[in-house]
Amino acid sequence: MEKHNINHLRELEAESIYIMREVAAQFERPALLFSGGKDSIVMFHLARKAFWPAKVPFPLLHIDTGHNFEETLKFRDDLAKEHGVQCLVRFVQDSIDQGKAAEETGINASRNMLQTVTLLDAIEELKLDVALGGGRRDEEKARAKERFFSHRDEFGQWDPKNQRPELWNIFNGKKKMGEHFRVFPLSNWTEMDVWQYIYMEDIDIPNLYFTHKREVFNRDGVWLAKADFMQLKDTEKLEIKDVRCRTIGDITCTGLTLSMANSLEDIIREVAATRTTERGGRADDKRSEAAMEDRKKEGYF
Amino acid sequence: MSEFQDKQDGYLNMELLRFTTAGSVDDGKSTLIGRLLYDSKAIFEDQMEAIERASINKGEEHVNLALLTDGLRAEREQGITIDVAYRYFATPKRKFIIADTPGHVQYTRNMVTGASTANAAIILVDARNGVVEQTIRHSFIASLLQIPHVIICINKMDLVDYKEEVYEKIRKDYNAVSDKLNVKDVRFVPISALKGDNVVDRSERMPWYDGTTLLYLLEHLHIKNDRNFNDKRFPVQYVVRPQKAEWHDYRGYAGRVAGGVFKPGDDVTILPAGLSSKVKTIDMMGAENMASAFPPQSVTITLEDDIDISRGDMIVAIDDLPSVGQDITFKFCWLSEKELMPNAKYTLRHTTKEVKCVIKSVDYKIDINTLEKITGDKSVRLNEIGKMTIRTTQPLIFDSYEKNKITGCVILVDDATNNTICAGMIV
């Protein structure tokens, strides 16, 4: 008797690849949103698998807040070069300079929210009809209700109460002029799945995910990295700690984990034992209970 | 180190099981899911803190596990679940995907959506109320979508003093219902989601129950045979043609195997053209020249002959052909507030193919509370279920839903709004 079963990671992989191919078949101008974080790296790996031996038939798009970990940008550029893929970058700073977005002020100022403006402008400028994102349903409550194919109106907005039913593996990408889709091939993955997959497939990730010494300070129980544009409160002081990133996002709101993990095995062991969610370290989600839902309705990732 | 290797191997060898949960508003469905997540340690401290805060804000005495699954603002305010939400947890044996669907009558479409990809359905019955109309409705949907395994969770056993008679009566009543339905594998578990009895840990308060806990059942359901490994079906999704010198003549057909086991050397027919060829290679980056491909794998197939094949075509076994035709009869669930328009054209999606169709007849509808057929009423409204016959502009290559879910399902799309308005299971 032959055994015809595959493990959960291969099944998730097969589903994601199927979604990527649907996107390439159903849309004219896709782009893959790329932040340099592990989810977008996995997304690109899956895209390569989906179309191999041909090249990935769409470009990467990075919405750059200007508040990055430097290592991320280098990793992004190296990856694009190695695989001969076009990487488009659009800057939040440009949206601010054009007066379309207003910089937040105060101690917790972040450009995370402003990315929405730049993203929607980029979609319009590049005439994209779909943007592939690495969002996962396990990340946050509002995301748990998102479809694989998430319809956006002409203002880029999400209407959570009026989503299209999504049945079996049939995906409806039909839309009117000016509307677009966000597609989330990793919808069914969890943080653990992503790490196990990176381990199984031996995917290269930025060193930021492994332990390193860094100047950090503690704000409301979250360790944040020192950066020139970050203001410190009087009570906050810089310390050098052994930390690693659990997620990589805008440096102003990416919490660091105190960790000595320096291999994928260590990370997987750590994730298995961890008692807080990945986004627990994300200051952007803590603003209110519906913070993510509100941002998504406006057109956030 | 060896300890880690074992655990790691365990993790990498997990199976995936998708299940849906259905229940009435007060059956304790959200509490059950909260309990599964909480007891299997899939709830993190910060999530727990968030719902503790929310519970206190609402003036509740206990931590309300139901708040974990109520994602959207409107739901938290109204205390109901209004859409399908997906939840994840894992044990060393399996990774689970829960499609959590609300149980009110107006949300049949959400239940159908959640059920479409499920290996198993959990149907909650309140021990105090027994089998009610909603139980019948949920079971009917499970049978309509042919969910292979149905688990009846008799909840709130704590409120009936954990009495065996209550459990036995509900079992008997339910069996009378399921006899009329096409549900294959039915299991019963008496639980208290609130107190945790028989959910993850065995209850000491029901010594008369000799079955397993709910979680154990979910971990051990036999799901390998839920897929069709007999009839070769490969809907072509995308044609891969690398513009690279080293792959000059490569022409691959990318897709997800919908049925059967494909191997290099297999004699195949390409539909609808009817041409024959042989499978040359089965490819995947990192695993070129695979020995076989089977559901649900996504692969790229190359053929020995140079044939013009495009998206929407299907590669099948030469001696085991699916049906090809333009007159299709299917059981339906209407998903839209916009009613069926008798003479309108709709877009139909089936596997990777898209065609136009017209509705020829609404053969019958079913009252899902009494399971009686209604004939003569040609109107079709939101959440209604029945059977219809359509004619497509081009032939479909299909199987019955019973034979193969993937090649046996369709959706209809309304061209005015682009909304998905109907789900169909080919008879």
PDB file of N, CA, C and O in Angstrom, chain B residues 338-367:
ATOM      1  N   LYS B 338     -29.554  39.251  -3.009  1.00  0.00           N
ATOM      2  CA  LYS B 338     -30.156  39.472  -4.314  1.00  0.00           C
ATOM      3  C   LYS B 338     -30.765  38.149  -4.792  1.00  0.00           C
ATOM      4  O   LYS B 338     -30.063  37.136  -4.892  1.00  0.00           O
ATOM      5  N   GLU B 339     -32.053  38.156  -5.075  1.00  0.00           N
ATOM      6  CA  GLU B 339     -32.728  36.909  -5.454  1.00  0.00           C
ATOM      7  C   GLU B 339     -32.300  36.418  -6.835  1.00  0.00           C
ATOM      8  O   GLU B 339     -31.798  37.184  -7.646  1.00  0.00           O
ATOM      9  N   LEU B 340     -32.572  35.152  -7.068  1.00  0.00           N
ATOM     10  CA  LEU B 340     -32.332  34.582  -8.392  1.00  0.00           C
ATOM     11  C   LEU B 340     -33.192  35.300  -9.423  1.00  0.00           C
ATOM     12  O   LEU B 340     -34.387  35.518  -9.211  1.00  0.00           O
ATOM     13  N   MET B 341     -32.582  35.693 -10.528  1.00  0.00           N
ATOM     14  CA  MET B 341     -33.331  36.305 -11.626  1.00  0.00           C
ATOM     15  C   MET B 341     -33.513  35.235 -12.694  1.00  0.00           C
ATOM     16  O   MET B 341     -32.523  34.760 -13.270  1.00  0.00           O
ATOM     17  N   PRO B 342     -34.757  34.825 -12.950  1.00  0.00           N
ATOM     18  CA  PRO B 342     -35.017  33.638 -13.759  1.00  0.00           C
ATOM     19  C   PRO B 342     -34.294  33.579 -15.105  1.00  0.00           C
ATOM     20  O   PRO B 342     -33.723  32.553 -15.445  1.00  0.00           O
ATOM     21  N   ASN B 343     -34.276  34.650 -15.877  1.00  0.00           N
ATOM     22  CA  ASN B 343     -33.692  34.535 -17.210  1.00  0.00           C
ATOM     23  C   ASN B 343     -32.311  35.165 -17.341  1.00  0.00           C
ATOM     24  O   ASN B 343     -31.788  35.297 -18.439  1.00  0.00           O
ATOM     25  N   ALA B 344     -31.742  35.549 -16.209  1.00  0.00           N
ATOM     26  CA  ALA B 344     -30.455  36.234 -16.269  1.00  0.00           C
ATOM     27  C   ALA B 344     -29.321  35.261 -16.543  1.00  0.00           C
ATOM     28  O   ALA B 344     -29.432  34.066 -16.292  1.00  0.00           O
ATOM     29  N   LYS B 345     -28.223  35.817 -17.065  1.00  0.00           N
ATOM     30  CA  LYS B 345     -27.011  35.019 -17.244  1.00  0.00           C
ATOM     31  C   LYS B 345     -26.119  35.250 -16.041  1.00  0.00           C
ATOM     32  O   LYS B 345     -26.027  36.343 -15.514  1.00  0.00           O
ATOM     33  N   TYR B 346     -25.471  34.190 -15.610  1.00  0.00           N
ATOM     34  CA  TYR B 346     -24.511  34.304 -14.519  1.00  0.00           C
ATOM     35  C   TYR B 346     -23.165  33.782 -14.988  1.00  0.00           C
ATOM     36  O   TYR B 346     -23.080  33.001 -15.926  1.00  0.00           O
ATOM     37  N   THR B 347     -22.123  34.236 -14.288  1.00  0.00           N
ATOM     38  CA  THR B 347     -20.811  33.648 -14.525  1.00  0.00           C
ATOM     39  C   THR B 347     -20.667  32.453 -13.601  1.00  0.00           C
ATOM     40  O   THR B 347     -21.018  32.529 -12.428  1.00  0.00           O
ATOM     41  N   LEU B 348     -20.171  31.355 -14.162  1.00  0.00           N
ATOM     42  CA  LEU B 348     -19.986  30.154 -13.356  1.00  0.00           C
ATOM     43  C   LEU B 348     -18.502  29.848 -13.255  1.00  0.00           C
ATOM     44  O   LEU B 348     -17.775  29.929 -14.249  1.00  0.00           O
ATOM     45  N   ARG B 349     -18.053  29.530 -12.055  1.00  0.00           N
ATOM     46  CA  ARG B 349     -16.666  29.097 -11.890  1.00  0.00           C
ATOM     47  C   ARG B 349     -16.665  27.655 -11.427  1.00  0.00           C
ATOM     48  O   ARG B 349     -17.397  27.279 -10.509  1.00  0.00           O
ATOM     49  N   HIS B 350     -15.832  26.888 -12.115  1.00  0.00           N
ATOM     50  CA  HIS B 350     -15.724  25.462 -11.805  1.00  0.00           C
ATOM     51  C   HIS B 350     -14.272  25.071 -12.032  1.00  0.00           C
ATOM     52  O   HIS B 350     -13.722  25.365 -13.086  1.00  0.00           O
ATOM     53  N   THR B 351     -13.644  24.453 -11.060  1.00  0.00           N
ATOM     54  CA  THR B 351     -12.189  24.233 -11.048  1.00  0.00           C
ATOM     55  C   THR B 351     -11.498  25.519 -11.530  1.00  0.00           C
ATOM     56  O   THR B 351     -11.709  26.567 -10.927  1.00  0.00           O
ATOM     57  N   THR B 352     -10.722  25.448 -12.609  1.00  0.00           N
ATOM     58  CA  THR B 352     -10.033  26.654 -13.045  1.00  0.00           C
ATOM     59  C   THR B 352     -10.717  27.277 -14.261  1.00  0.00           C
ATOM     60  O   THR B 352     -10.136  28.097 -14.961  1.00  0.00           O
ATOM     61  N   LYS B 353     -11.940  26.878 -14.488  1.00  0.00           N
ATOM     62  CA  LYS B 353     -12.649  27.332 -15.686  1.00  0.00           C
ATOM     63  C   LYS B 353     -13.727  28.350 -15.328  1.00  0.00           C
ATOM     64  O   LYS B 353     -14.344  28.273 -14.268  1.00  0.00           O
ATOM     65  N   GLU B 354     -13.942  29.287 -16.243  1.00  0.00           N
ATOM     66  CA  GLU B 354     -15.000  30.270 -16.054  1.00  0.00           C
ATOM     67  C   GLU B 354     -15.849  30.326 -17.320  1.00  0.00           C
ATOM     68  O   GLU B 354     -15.321  30.476 -18.421  1.00  0.00           O
ATOM     69  N   VAL B 355     -17.164  30.154 -17.163  1.00  0.00           N
ATOM     70  CA  VAL B 355     -18.071  30.200 -18.318  1.00  0.00           C
ATOM     71  C   VAL B 355     -19.324  30.980 -17.920  1.00  0.00           C
ATOM     72  O   VAL B 355     -19.522  31.292 -16.754  1.00  0.00           O
ATOM     73  N   LYS B 356     -20.153  31.271 -18.897  1.00  0.00           N
ATOM     74  CA  LYS B 356     -21.455  31.882 -18.599  1.00  0.00           C
ATOM     75  C   LYS B 356     -22.500  30.770 -18.540  1.00  0.00           C
ATOM     76  O   LYS B 356     -22.333  29.706 -19.144  1.00  0.00           O
ATOM     77  N   CYS B 357     -23.580  31.049 -17.829  1.00  0.00           N
ATOM     78  CA  CYS B 357     -24.653  30.061 -17.794  1.00  0.00           C
ATOM     79  C   CYS B 357     -26.007  30.734 -17.624  1.00  0.00           C
ATOM     80  O   CYS B 357     -26.090  31.897 -17.234  1.00  0.00           O
ATOM     81  N   VAL B 358     -27.059  29.995 -17.974  1.00  0.00           N
ATOM     82  CA  VAL B 358     -28.427  30.440 -17.677  1.00  0.00           C
ATOM     83  C   VAL B 358     -29.097  29.371 -16.824  1.00  0.00           C
ATOM     84  O   VAL B 358     -28.802  28.182 -16.950  1.00  0.00           O
ATOM     85  N   ILE B 359     -29.983  29.822 -15.949  1.00  0.00           N
ATOM     86  CA  ILE B 359     -30.705  28.882 -15.089  1.00  0.00           C
ATOM     87  C   ILE B 359     -31.869  28.334 -15.919  1.00  0.00           C
ATOM     88  O   ILE B 359     -32.719  29.092 -16.386  1.00  0.00           O
ATOM     89  N   LYS B 360     -31.896  27.040 -16.112  1.00  0.00           N
ATOM     90  CA  LYS B 360     -32.999  26.445 -16.867  1.00  0.00           C
ATOM     91  C   LYS B 360     -34.199  26.144 -15.976  1.00  0.00           C
ATOM     92  O   LYS B 360     -35.340  26.382 -16.342  1.00  0.00           O
ATOM     93  N   SER B 361     -33.934  25.610 -14.794  1.00  0.00           N
ATOM     94  CA  SER B 361     -35.067  25.318 -13.912  1.00  0.00           C
ATOM     95  C   SER B 361     -34.631  25.222 -12.460  1.00  0.00           C
ATOM     96  O   SER B 361     -33.499  24.839 -12.166  1.00  0.00           O
ATOM     97  N   VAL B 362     -35.541  25.636 -11.588  1.00  0.00           N
ATOM     98  CA  VAL B 362     -35.357  25.372 -10.160  1.00  0.00           C
ATOM     99  C   VAL B 362     -36.204  24.131  -9.897  1.00  0.00           C
ATOM    100  O   VAL B 362     -37.428  24.175  -9.939  1.00  0.00           O
ATOM    101  N   ASP B 363     -35.543  23.005  -9.685  1.00  0.00           N
ATOM    102  CA  ASP B 363     -36.263  21.733  -9.635  1.00  0.00           C
ATOM    103  C   ASP B 363     -37.049  21.569  -8.340  1.00  0.00           C
ATOM    104  O   ASP B 363     -38.170  21.117  -8.335  1.00  0.00           O
ATOM    105  N   TYR B 364     -36.425  21.922  -7.237  1.00  0.00           N
ATOM    106  CA  TYR B 364     -37.140  21.956  -5.954  1.00  0.00           C
ATOM    107  C   TYR B 364     -36.322  22.746  -4.954  1.00  0.00           C
ATOM    108  O   TYR B 364     -35.150  23.045  -5.176  1.00  0.00           O
ATOM    109  N   LYS B 365     -36.978  23.099  -3.870  1.00  0.00           N
ATOM    110  CA  LYS B 365     -36.275  23.679  -2.735  1.00  0.00           C
ATOM    111  C   LYS B 365     -36.563  22.794  -1.529  1.00  0.00           C
ATOM    112  O   LYS B 365     -37.469  21.975  -1.562  1.00  0.00           O
ATOM    113  N   ILE B 366     -35.766  22.972  -0.486  1.00  0.00           N
ATOM    114  CA  ILE B 366     -35.965  22.137   0.698  1.00  0.00           C
ATOM    115  C   ILE B 366     -36.193  23.023   1.913  1.00  0.00           C
ATOM    116  O   ILE B 366     -35.464  24.004   2.125  1.00  0.00           O
ATOM    117  N   ASP B 367     -37.227  22.698   2.675  1.00  0.00           N
ATOM    118  CA  ASP B 367     -37.428  23.363   3.951  1.00  0.00           C
ATOM    119  C   ASP B 367     -36.440  22.731   4.922  1.00  0.00           C
ATOM    120  O   ASP B 367     -36.589  21.560   5.294  1.00  0.00           O
TER     121      ASP B 367
END
